[in-house]
Short mmCIF file of C-alpha atoms in Angstrom, two decimals:
data_model
loop_
_atom_site.label_atom_id
_atom_site.label_comp_id
_atom_site.label_asym_id
_atom_site.label_seq_id
_atom_site.Cartn_x
_atom_site.Cartn_y
_atom_site.Cartn_z
CA MET A 1354 90.13 77.33 105.17
CA GLN A 1355 91.50 80.35 107.03
CA LYS A 1356 95.18 81.04 107.33
CA ARG A 1357 97.17 83.56 109.32
CA LEU A 1358 100.73 84.60 108.54
CA ILE A 1359 103.00 84.03 111.54
CA LEU A 1360 106.40 84.65 109.94
CA ASP A 1361 107.15 86.27 106.57
CA GLY A 1362 110.30 86.29 104.41
CA PRO A 1363 112.35 89.12 105.99
CA LEU A 1364 111.47 88.08 109.53
CA LEU A 1365 112.29 84.45 108.71
CA GLU A 1366 115.71 85.55 107.46
CA ILE A 1367 116.35 87.34 110.77
CA THR A 1368 115.16 84.29 112.69
CA VAL A 1369 117.45 81.91 110.79
CA SER A 1370 120.37 84.31 111.34
CA ARG A 1371 119.66 84.39 115.05
CA LEU A 1372 119.46 80.57 115.24
CA CYS A 1373 122.84 80.36 113.47
CA GLN A 1374 124.40 82.82 115.93
CA GLN A 1375 123.04 80.77 118.84
CA LEU A 1376 124.50 77.61 117.31
CA ILE A 1377 127.91 79.25 116.91
CA GLU A 1378 127.73 80.44 120.51
CA ASN A 1379 127.41 76.82 121.68
CA HIS A 1380 129.40 74.97 119.02
CA GLN A 1381 132.06 77.55 118.13
CA ASP A 1382 133.93 76.28 115.04
CA PHE A 1383 131.73 73.18 114.47
CA ASN A 1384 134.80 70.94 114.40
CA ASP A 1385 133.01 68.11 116.21
CA SER A 1386 129.45 69.24 115.57
CA LEU A 1387 127.14 68.35 112.70
CA ILE A 1388 123.60 68.91 111.49
CA LEU A 1389 120.99 66.25 110.75
CA GLY A 1390 117.91 67.48 108.87
CA LEU A 1391 114.75 65.43 109.33
CA GLN A 1392 113.08 64.23 106.14
CA PRO A 1393 111.02 65.37 104.43
CA ARG A 1394 110.53 68.99 105.49
CA GLY A 1395 113.20 69.60 108.11
CA VAL A 1396 115.91 69.32 105.47
CA PHE A 1397 114.91 72.61 103.83
CA LEU A 1398 115.62 74.47 107.05
CA ALA A 1399 118.76 72.39 107.65
CA GLU A 1400 120.10 73.32 104.20
CA ARG A 1401 119.40 77.00 104.86
CA ILE A 1402 121.15 76.85 108.21
CA GLN A 1403 124.12 74.99 106.78
CA GLN A 1404 124.58 77.61 104.04
CA LYS A 1405 124.35 80.44 106.54
CA LEU A 1406 126.77 78.78 108.97
CA GLU A 1407 129.30 78.11 106.23
CA LYS A 1408 129.14 81.77 105.23
CA LEU A 1409 129.59 82.94 108.82
CA LEU A 1410 132.33 80.43 109.70
CA GLN A 1411 134.05 80.47 106.29
CA LYS A 1412 134.38 76.68 106.36
CA PRO A 1413 132.34 73.60 105.47
CA VAL A 1414 129.76 72.40 108.01
CA ARG A 1415 128.71 68.73 107.88
CA MET A 1416 125.05 68.02 107.22
CA GLY A 1417 123.10 64.78 106.73
CA TYR A 1418 119.54 63.80 105.89
CA LEU A 1419 117.73 61.53 108.30
CA ASP A 1420 114.57 59.67 107.26
CA ILE A 1421 112.43 58.43 110.15
CA THR A 1422 109.73 56.54 108.23
CA PHE A 1423 110.82 53.07 109.38
CA TYR A 1424 111.12 54.22 113.00
CA ARG A 1425 107.69 55.84 113.40
CA ASP A 1426 105.36 54.60 116.11
CA ASP A 1427 102.20 54.98 114.00
CA PHE A 1428 103.00 52.28 111.43
CA ARG A 1429 99.80 50.30 110.65
CA ARG A 1430 97.82 52.93 112.53
CA ARG A 1431 97.59 55.22 109.52
CA ASP A 1432 95.18 54.71 106.64
CA ILE A 1433 97.99 54.89 104.11
CA PRO A 1434 101.63 54.12 104.92
CA LEU A 1435 104.06 56.99 104.51
CA GLU A 1436 106.52 56.93 101.66
CA ALA A 1437 110.14 56.62 102.73
CA ASN A 1438 112.73 59.26 101.81
CA THR A 1439 116.46 59.11 101.40
CA THR A 1440 118.72 58.88 104.41
CA SER A 1441 122.18 60.22 103.80
CA VAL A 1442 124.57 60.38 106.72
CA PRO A 1443 127.99 60.31 105.04
CA PHE A 1444 129.98 60.53 108.27
CA ILE A 1445 130.32 58.75 111.60
CA ILE A 1446 128.39 60.43 114.39
CA GLU A 1447 130.19 58.50 117.15
CA ASN A 1448 131.31 60.97 119.81
CA GLN A 1449 130.09 63.99 117.79
CA LYS A 1450 127.67 66.72 118.80
CA VAL A 1451 124.51 66.33 116.72
CA ILE A 1452 121.96 69.05 116.05
CA LEU A 1453 118.66 67.61 114.85
CA VAL A 1454 116.77 70.09 112.69
CA ASP A 1455 113.04 70.04 111.93
CA ASP A 1456 110.60 72.69 110.76
CA VAL A 1457 107.78 72.21 113.27
CA LEU A 1458 107.77 70.63 116.75
CA PHE A 1459 104.27 69.41 117.53
CA THR A 1460 103.68 66.14 119.42
CA GLY A 1461 107.37 65.23 119.68
CA ARG A 1462 106.82 61.81 118.12
CA SER A 1463 108.90 62.56 115.01
CA VAL A 1464 111.80 63.61 117.22
CA ARG A 1465 111.51 60.40 119.24
CA ALA A 1466 111.66 58.41 116.00
CA ALA A 1467 114.60 60.54 114.84
CA LEU A 1468 116.55 59.77 118.03
CA ASP A 1469 115.93 56.09 117.33
CA ALA A 1470 116.98 56.40 113.67
CA MET A 1471 120.08 58.41 114.54
CA ILE A 1472 121.45 55.75 116.90
CA ALA A 1473 121.96 53.44 113.87
CA PHE A 1474 124.88 55.67 112.90
CA GLY A 1475 126.72 55.63 116.21
CA ARG A 1476 126.58 57.06 119.74
CA PRO A 1477 126.77 60.83 119.67
CA ARG A 1478 128.32 62.75 122.54
CA LYS A 1479 125.41 65.15 122.69
CA VAL A 1480 122.16 65.69 120.80
CA GLU A 1481 120.33 68.98 120.50
CA LEU A 1482 117.11 69.92 118.77
CA LEU A 1483 116.51 72.97 116.63
CA VAL A 1484 113.05 73.83 115.32
CA LEU A 1485 111.69 76.76 113.40
CA VAL A 1486 108.21 76.64 114.90
CA ASN A 1487 107.51 75.38 118.40
CA ARG A 1488 103.82 74.55 118.88
CA ARG A 1489 103.26 74.94 122.58
CA TYR A 1490 100.89 72.89 124.77
CA SER A 1491 100.70 70.05 122.24
CA ARG A 1492 103.40 67.60 123.28
CA ASP A 1493 102.64 63.85 123.65
CA LEU A 1494 106.17 63.11 124.87
CA PRO A 1495 108.67 64.82 127.18
CA ILE A 1496 110.65 66.43 124.34
CA GLN A 1497 111.66 70.09 124.12
CA ALA A 1498 113.75 72.06 121.64
CA ASP A 1499 117.10 73.69 122.47
CA TYR A 1500 116.83 76.31 119.73
CA ILE A 1501 113.48 77.77 118.72
CA GLY A 1502 112.66 80.07 115.81
CA ILE A 1503 109.24 81.12 117.00
CA ASN A 1504 106.82 79.92 119.67
CA VAL A 1505 103.16 79.69 118.73
CA ASN A 1506 100.10 78.74 120.73
CA THR A 1507 98.01 76.41 118.62
CA MET A 1508 95.05 74.11 118.87
CA PRO A 1509 95.33 70.48 117.79
CA SER A 1510 92.92 71.14 114.91
CA GLN A 1511 95.23 73.79 113.45
CA ARG A 1512 98.15 73.14 111.16
CA VAL A 1513 101.42 74.98 110.63
CA LEU A 1514 102.38 75.40 106.98
CA VAL A 1515 105.99 76.26 106.17
CA GLU A 1516 106.63 77.42 102.60
CA TRP A 1517 110.15 77.72 101.20
CA GLU A 1518 111.02 79.84 98.19
CA SER A 1519 113.96 77.50 97.54
CA HIS A 1520 111.52 74.59 97.21
CA GLY A 1521 108.72 75.71 94.94
CA ALA A 1522 106.83 78.37 96.96
CA LYS A 1523 106.51 81.97 95.72
CA LYS A 1524 107.99 83.37 98.92
CA ASP A 1525 109.28 82.18 102.30
CA ASN A 1526 106.23 82.21 104.58
CA ILE A 1527 104.96 80.41 107.64
CA TRP A 1528 101.20 80.17 108.07
CA LEU A 1529 98.88 78.97 110.78
CA VAL A 1530 96.01 77.19 109.06
CA ASN A 1531 92.55 76.54 110.53
CA ASN A 1532 91.14 73.37 109.01
CA MET B 403 100.92 56.38 95.92
CA SER B 404 102.64 54.80 98.84
CA GLN B 405 100.52 51.69 98.99
CA LEU B 406 100.38 48.47 97.00
CA SER B 407 97.20 47.74 95.08
CA VAL B 408 97.02 44.23 96.58
CA PRO B 409 96.85 42.89 100.16
CA HIS B 410 98.86 39.76 99.26
CA LEU B 411 101.85 39.08 97.04
CA LEU B 412 100.65 36.04 95.15
CA GLY B 413 102.34 36.66 91.83
CA ILE B 414 103.75 39.33 89.58
CA LYS B 415 100.83 38.89 87.19
CA ASN B 416 98.40 40.86 89.37
CA LEU B 417 100.79 43.69 90.28
CA SER B 418 100.67 47.05 88.53
CA VAL B 419 103.68 48.93 87.18
CA GLN B 420 103.18 51.44 90.04
CA ASP B 421 103.37 48.56 92.52
CA LEU B 422 106.68 47.41 91.04
CA GLU B 423 108.10 50.92 91.15
CA LEU B 424 106.96 51.43 94.75
CA ILE B 425 108.60 48.15 95.77
CA PHE B 426 111.88 49.15 94.06
CA GLN B 427 111.84 52.60 95.62
CA THR B 428 111.23 51.15 99.09
CA ALA B 429 113.90 48.49 98.49
CA ASP B 430 116.38 51.27 97.67
CA ASN B 431 115.76 52.69 101.14
CA PHE B 432 116.12 49.28 102.78
CA LYS B 433 119.32 48.57 100.88
CA ASP B 434 120.68 51.68 102.52
CA VAL B 435 119.49 50.40 105.92
CA ILE B 436 121.19 46.99 105.57
CA ASN B 437 124.50 48.64 104.77
CA ARG B 438 124.54 50.68 107.98
CA PRO B 439 126.50 49.79 111.11
CA ILE B 440 123.17 48.90 112.75
CA LYS B 441 121.16 47.03 110.17
CA LYS B 442 117.86 46.83 111.95
CA VAL B 443 114.77 49.06 111.94
CA PRO B 444 111.84 48.68 114.34
CA SER B 445 109.03 48.95 111.74
CA LEU B 446 107.43 45.49 112.17
CA ARG B 447 108.06 45.08 115.89
CA ASP B 448 104.44 44.17 116.67
CA ILE B 449 104.09 41.74 113.76
CA THR B 450 104.49 37.99 113.73
CA ILE B 451 105.39 36.23 110.51
CA ALA B 452 105.22 32.51 109.80
CA ASN B 453 107.56 31.07 107.18
CA VAL B 454 105.72 28.00 105.99
CA PHE B 455 107.88 25.95 103.66
CA PHE B 456 106.40 22.78 102.22
CA GLU B 457 109.33 22.50 99.84
CA ASN B 458 113.08 22.72 100.33
CA SER B 459 114.74 26.12 100.20
CA THR B 460 117.98 27.65 101.38
CA ARG B 461 118.34 31.09 99.84
CA THR B 462 114.72 32.17 99.83
CA ARG B 463 114.07 31.04 103.37
CA LEU B 464 117.22 32.58 104.79
CA SER B 465 116.58 35.74 102.84
CA PHE B 466 112.99 36.05 104.10
CA GLU B 467 114.03 35.26 107.65
CA LEU B 468 116.80 37.84 107.57
CA ALA B 469 114.47 40.44 106.04
CA GLU B 470 111.90 39.78 108.76
CA LYS B 471 114.49 40.03 111.52
CA ARG B 472 115.97 43.22 110.06
CA LEU B 473 112.46 44.69 110.31
CA SER B 474 112.16 43.53 113.95
CA ALA B 475 109.27 41.13 113.27
CA ASP B 476 108.79 37.98 115.34
CA VAL B 477 109.45 34.94 113.18
CA ILE B 478 108.31 31.35 113.36
CA ASN B 479 109.58 28.74 110.94
CA PHE B 480 107.83 25.69 109.72
CA SER B 481 109.03 23.05 107.32
CA SER B 482 106.90 20.16 106.20
CA SER B 483 109.61 17.55 106.65
CA SER B 484 109.47 17.94 110.43
CA SER B 485 105.77 18.53 110.95
CA SER B 486 102.31 17.01 111.23
CA VAL B 487 101.82 17.32 107.47
CA LYS B 488 103.54 13.97 107.38
CA LYS B 489 100.71 12.70 109.63
CA GLY B 490 98.05 13.66 107.09
CA GLU B 491 96.99 17.18 108.03
CA THR B 492 95.59 19.35 105.21
CA LEU B 493 97.21 22.61 104.09
CA LEU B 494 94.30 24.70 105.34
CA ASP B 495 94.30 23.00 108.75
CA THR B 496 98.04 23.38 109.14
CA VAL B 497 97.96 27.08 108.34
CA ASN B 498 94.83 27.71 110.41
CA ASN B 499 96.57 26.16 113.37
CA ILE B 500 99.53 28.42 112.84
CA LEU B 501 97.22 31.42 112.56
CA ALA B 502 95.50 30.48 115.81
CA MET B 503 98.80 31.43 117.38
CA LYS B 504 98.10 35.02 116.22
CA VAL B 505 100.24 35.32 113.14
CA ASP B 506 99.87 38.42 110.94
CA MET B 507 101.66 37.33 107.78
CA VAL B 508 102.39 34.01 106.12
CA VAL B 509 105.26 33.39 103.72
CA ILE B 510 104.48 30.17 101.92
CA ARG B 511 106.33 27.87 99.55
CA HIS B 512 104.44 24.87 98.21
CA SER B 513 104.91 22.38 95.43
CA SER B 514 101.34 22.87 94.16
CA PRO B 515 100.68 25.85 91.90
CA GLY B 516 97.97 28.05 93.41
CA ALA B 517 98.49 27.01 97.05
CA PRO B 518 99.08 30.65 98.19
CA HIS B 519 96.01 31.83 96.23
CA PHE B 520 93.95 29.16 97.98
CA LEU B 521 95.17 30.32 101.39
CA ALA B 522 94.56 33.98 100.56
CA LYS B 523 90.92 33.13 99.92
CA TYR B 524 90.35 31.43 103.26
CA ILE B 525 92.74 33.02 105.68
CA LYS B 526 92.89 36.41 107.35
CA ALA B 527 96.56 37.23 107.03
CA ASN B 528 98.81 38.76 104.40
CA ILE B 529 100.08 35.92 102.21
CA ILE B 530 103.39 36.09 100.40
CA ASN B 531 104.15 33.53 97.74
CA ALA B 532 107.71 32.25 98.09
CA GLY B 533 107.28 29.89 95.16
CA ASP B 534 104.29 27.70 94.22
CA GLY B 535 105.26 24.69 92.14
CA THR B 536 106.03 25.63 88.55
CA HIS B 537 103.79 28.72 88.71
CA GLU B 538 105.29 31.91 90.20
CA HIS B 539 108.13 33.08 92.44
CA PRO B 540 107.38 36.80 92.67
CA THR B 541 110.10 37.96 95.09
CA GLN B 542 112.76 36.32 92.91
CA ALA B 543 111.48 38.19 89.85
CA LEU B 544 111.40 41.43 91.81
CA LEU B 545 114.97 41.05 92.99
CA ASP B 546 116.09 40.04 89.49
CA ALA B 547 114.50 43.11 87.94
CA PHE B 548 115.85 45.31 90.76
CA SER B 549 119.36 43.94 90.16
CA ILE B 550 119.13 44.59 86.41
CA LYS B 551 117.95 48.14 87.11
CA GLU B 552 120.82 48.66 89.53
CA LYS B 553 123.42 47.29 87.10
CA LEU B 554 122.18 48.84 83.84
CA GLY B 555 120.38 51.95 85.11
CA SER B 556 116.99 51.02 83.69
CA ILE B 557 114.95 48.08 82.48
CA ALA B 558 112.86 49.60 79.68
CA GLY B 559 114.27 48.68 76.27
CA LYS B 560 116.76 46.15 77.65
CA LYS B 561 116.98 42.67 76.14
CA VAL B 562 116.88 39.80 78.60
CA VAL B 563 117.20 36.13 77.74
CA ILE B 564 116.13 33.42 80.15
CA VAL B 565 118.10 30.25 79.47
CA GLY B 566 117.39 26.69 80.48
CA ASP B 567 114.54 24.73 82.02
CA ILE B 568 111.68 27.13 81.29
CA LEU B 569 109.08 24.37 81.51
CA HIS B 570 109.62 23.70 85.21
CA SER B 571 110.63 27.17 86.27
CA ARG B 572 108.47 29.48 88.36
CA VAL B 573 111.33 31.98 88.22
CA ALA B 574 110.99 32.16 84.43
CA LEU B 575 107.27 32.90 84.48
CA SER B 576 107.51 35.59 87.19
CA ASN B 577 110.51 37.12 85.42
CA ILE B 578 108.65 37.27 82.12
CA PHE B 579 105.72 39.09 83.75
CA ALA B 580 107.93 41.53 85.66
CA LEU B 581 110.30 42.37 82.84
CA GLN B 582 107.51 42.84 80.30
CA LYS B 583 105.60 45.14 82.66
CA LEU B 584 108.76 47.22 83.03
CA GLY B 585 109.27 47.49 79.28
CA ALA B 586 112.05 44.97 78.63
CA GLU B 587 112.19 42.60 75.68
CA VAL B 588 112.27 38.98 76.83
CA MET B 589 113.53 35.89 75.06
CA VAL B 590 113.53 32.31 76.28
CA CYS B 591 116.16 29.85 75.18
CA GLY B 592 116.49 26.15 75.79
CA PRO B 593 115.96 22.77 74.21
CA ASN B 594 112.51 22.42 72.65
CA THR B 595 111.48 19.83 75.21
CA LEU B 596 112.07 22.28 78.07
CA LEU B 597 110.05 25.14 76.53
CA PRO B 598 106.32 25.20 77.31
CA LYS B 599 104.22 24.63 74.19
CA TYR B 600 102.37 27.95 74.34
CA ILE B 601 105.19 30.13 75.68
CA GLY B 602 105.05 32.30 72.53
CA GLN B 603 101.60 33.51 73.60
CA LEU B 604 103.18 35.42 76.47
CA GLY B 605 104.80 37.69 73.89
CA VAL B 606 108.34 36.40 74.37
CA LYS B 607 110.81 35.53 71.63
CA VAL B 608 111.82 31.88 71.43
CA GLU B 609 115.33 30.83 70.41
CA LEU B 610 116.79 27.35 70.35
CA ASP B 611 120.37 28.36 69.61
CA ILE B 612 122.16 29.62 72.73
CA ASP B 613 124.85 31.49 70.78
CA LYS B 614 122.25 33.51 68.86
CA ALA B 615 120.40 34.22 72.10
CA LEU B 616 123.53 35.45 73.87
CA ALA B 617 124.45 37.65 70.88
CA TRP B 618 120.98 39.26 71.02
CA CYS B 619 120.75 40.03 74.74
CA ASP B 620 122.05 42.57 77.27
CA VAL B 621 121.34 40.27 80.20
CA ALA B 622 121.32 36.47 80.43
CA ASN B 623 119.41 34.91 83.31
CA ILE B 624 120.54 31.30 83.48
CA LEU B 625 118.29 28.75 85.17
CA ARG B 626 119.03 25.44 86.80
CA ILE B 627 117.88 22.15 85.29
CA GLN B 628 115.23 21.08 87.79
CA LEU B 629 115.82 17.34 87.75
CA GLU B 630 113.61 16.89 90.82
CA ARG B 631 110.55 18.08 88.88
CA GLN B 632 111.28 16.07 85.76
CA GLN B 633 109.30 12.84 85.71
CA ILE B 634 110.63 11.85 82.30
CA LYS B 635 113.87 12.44 80.41
CA TYR B 636 113.74 15.71 78.48
CA PHE B 637 117.23 15.44 76.99
CA PRO B 638 119.65 12.57 76.47
CA SER B 639 122.20 13.46 79.14
CA LEU B 640 123.38 16.33 81.34
CA ARG B 641 126.65 16.24 79.43
CA GLU B 642 124.85 16.84 76.17
CA TYR B 643 122.82 19.67 77.72
CA THR B 644 126.03 21.31 78.91
CA LEU B 645 127.54 20.96 75.47
CA TYR B 646 124.61 22.68 73.77
CA TYR B 647 123.34 25.09 76.44
CA GLY B 648 126.02 25.46 79.11
CA VAL B 649 127.23 29.08 79.28
CA ASN B 650 131.02 29.13 79.29
CA ARG B 651 133.81 31.62 78.74
CA GLN B 652 134.29 30.73 75.05
CA ARG B 653 130.65 31.51 74.32
CA LEU B 654 130.95 34.92 76.03
CA ASP B 655 134.31 35.71 74.41
CA ALA B 656 132.75 35.14 71.00
CA LEU B 657 130.30 38.04 71.61
CA ASP B 658 131.05 41.59 70.52
CA LYS B 659 129.94 43.11 73.85
CA PRO B 660 129.93 42.11 77.52
CA ILE B 661 126.60 40.84 78.84
CA THR B 662 125.35 40.72 82.42
CA ILE B 663 125.09 37.22 83.86
CA MET B 664 122.43 36.28 86.40
CA HIS B 665 121.40 33.06 88.10
CA PRO B 666 118.68 32.63 90.75
CA GLY B 667 120.60 29.79 92.42
CA PRO B 668 121.31 27.11 93.37
CA ILE B 669 124.05 26.92 90.75
CA ASN B 670 125.08 23.63 89.22
CA ARG B 671 128.61 24.57 88.23
CA GLY B 672 129.71 22.89 85.06
CA VAL B 673 126.15 22.14 83.96
CA GLU B 674 124.14 25.24 82.99
CA ILE B 675 126.92 27.68 83.90
CA HIS B 676 130.68 27.30 84.13
CA SER B 677 132.77 28.65 86.99
CA ASP B 678 134.68 31.09 84.78
CA VAL B 679 131.33 32.72 83.93
CA ALA B 680 129.67 32.48 87.35
CA ASP B 681 132.67 34.14 89.02
CA SER B 682 133.40 36.66 86.26
CA GLU B 683 133.19 40.43 86.63
CA HIS B 684 129.97 40.51 84.60
CA SER B 685 128.18 38.12 86.95
CA ILE B 686 125.80 39.76 89.45
CA ILE B 687 124.78 36.52 91.13
CA LEU B 688 125.85 37.60 94.63
CA GLU B 689 124.37 41.09 94.17
CA GLN B 690 121.09 39.31 93.46
CA VAL B 691 121.32 37.61 96.84
CA GLU B 692 122.05 40.89 98.64
CA ASN B 693 119.20 42.65 96.83
CA GLY B 694 116.93 39.75 97.77
CA VAL B 695 116.95 40.84 101.41
CA ALA B 696 116.18 44.47 100.54
CA ILE B 697 113.37 43.49 98.15
CA ARG B 698 111.80 41.15 100.72
CA MET B 699 112.03 43.83 103.40
CA ALA B 700 110.22 46.20 101.04
CA VAL B 701 107.47 43.69 100.26
CA LEU B 702 106.94 42.78 103.93
CA TYR B 703 106.93 46.43 104.98
CA LEU B 704 104.48 47.54 102.29
CA LEU B 705 102.08 44.63 102.85
CA ALA B 706 102.19 45.03 106.63
CA GLY B 707 101.53 48.73 106.27
CA ALA B 708 98.47 48.10 104.11
CA GLY B 709 97.00 45.72 106.70
CA ILE B 710 94.51 43.01 105.82
CA GLU B 711 91.14 44.75 106.20
CA GLN B 712 90.69 45.88 102.58
#
């Protein structure tokens, strides 16, 4: 297994800062905007962004966890069913601006399921997508991100591995892995 | 693991502790789903489920049907009172005919113990036992254990007494299996005639005195007297049963601690349980019903996900 580093700790910090600045540019004080992190791995990035935004804005920013397991389109098509995670959306998203956050955008199927899952909590005014890694040329569905950390050209056989220091890894690193 | 070790839910006896924990964990997620503004998820949208009930049921059937609909499955209902079974069709033929209509899962209740096991052997669909005679009622035991866990925080080390007609109760047997697997101590209590002869071999305590049983336990699961299954008289009169085994306020007030009260329904108020107990703050009877939908959603979801091939 070969792996190539595509984003290391310091650069990741700069990237997250830039994404936060872009969010503030579009959402200003976040009064009617909120963040939904996709379970299981998008929530790490969502937490990081929430912390950073709260520091920059000097006020609390609403964040929820969205689990998409029951909304996936590959149920019964996998060898082993996926384990469900917690969904926690402790606010009404009706008429709010929602920013969906995930670590990697690949086929777009998770985001489609997330849109479906999100609707159970109300009708948002606007939905945007933020991803750390955008894998180009690999989409199965017409879904694109509004905020992108880094664009990478990948082959379907490759895998993007995002490691978070806050969740068990030695350092923050993003790798491109050849299987 | 995110998969059950079995392709059918025939009884608690052949489930592992991991299976029980996976079902509870999944039910937790579904309980969250059914408390949302939109209570439906699309997981089983390409699945058809037949509810085949050869015996009367209100709660279980409604609960299964609701669970199936919350998961977006297509549902067909069958009850023997309005079907060709009355015209002499066999169980296997009836179910095969239903399966010919491309059904993926069958929820079956039958008065004969082992009917779901028989179907599982001959039929290519996931079978869920919704009660087979006096044998097992696995989803009831799952929702009972889940409700105890929710109320008391854990099951291991807790003392649970099952009171009443143990002899005719499938709920009792499934509960004993489930609670023991999860580390609880189980006692059965009832008149001698309503306790199976070899019940002690299951490793449960046996107590004939209801007051001693209630003083011992953390949770009392009170069962209905199943008059419809009793071919002979097991006790002189219902009034006498109520006098000796009916759980009332005085009995609970005499205890030095509050105990959790459960009942799988249907309740016969004034017989095995009095209204001031059934409606008290320590009763979790209606929570059991709510949890029933979440537990059944979890079971359907996990079995559908595993498929039938293995």
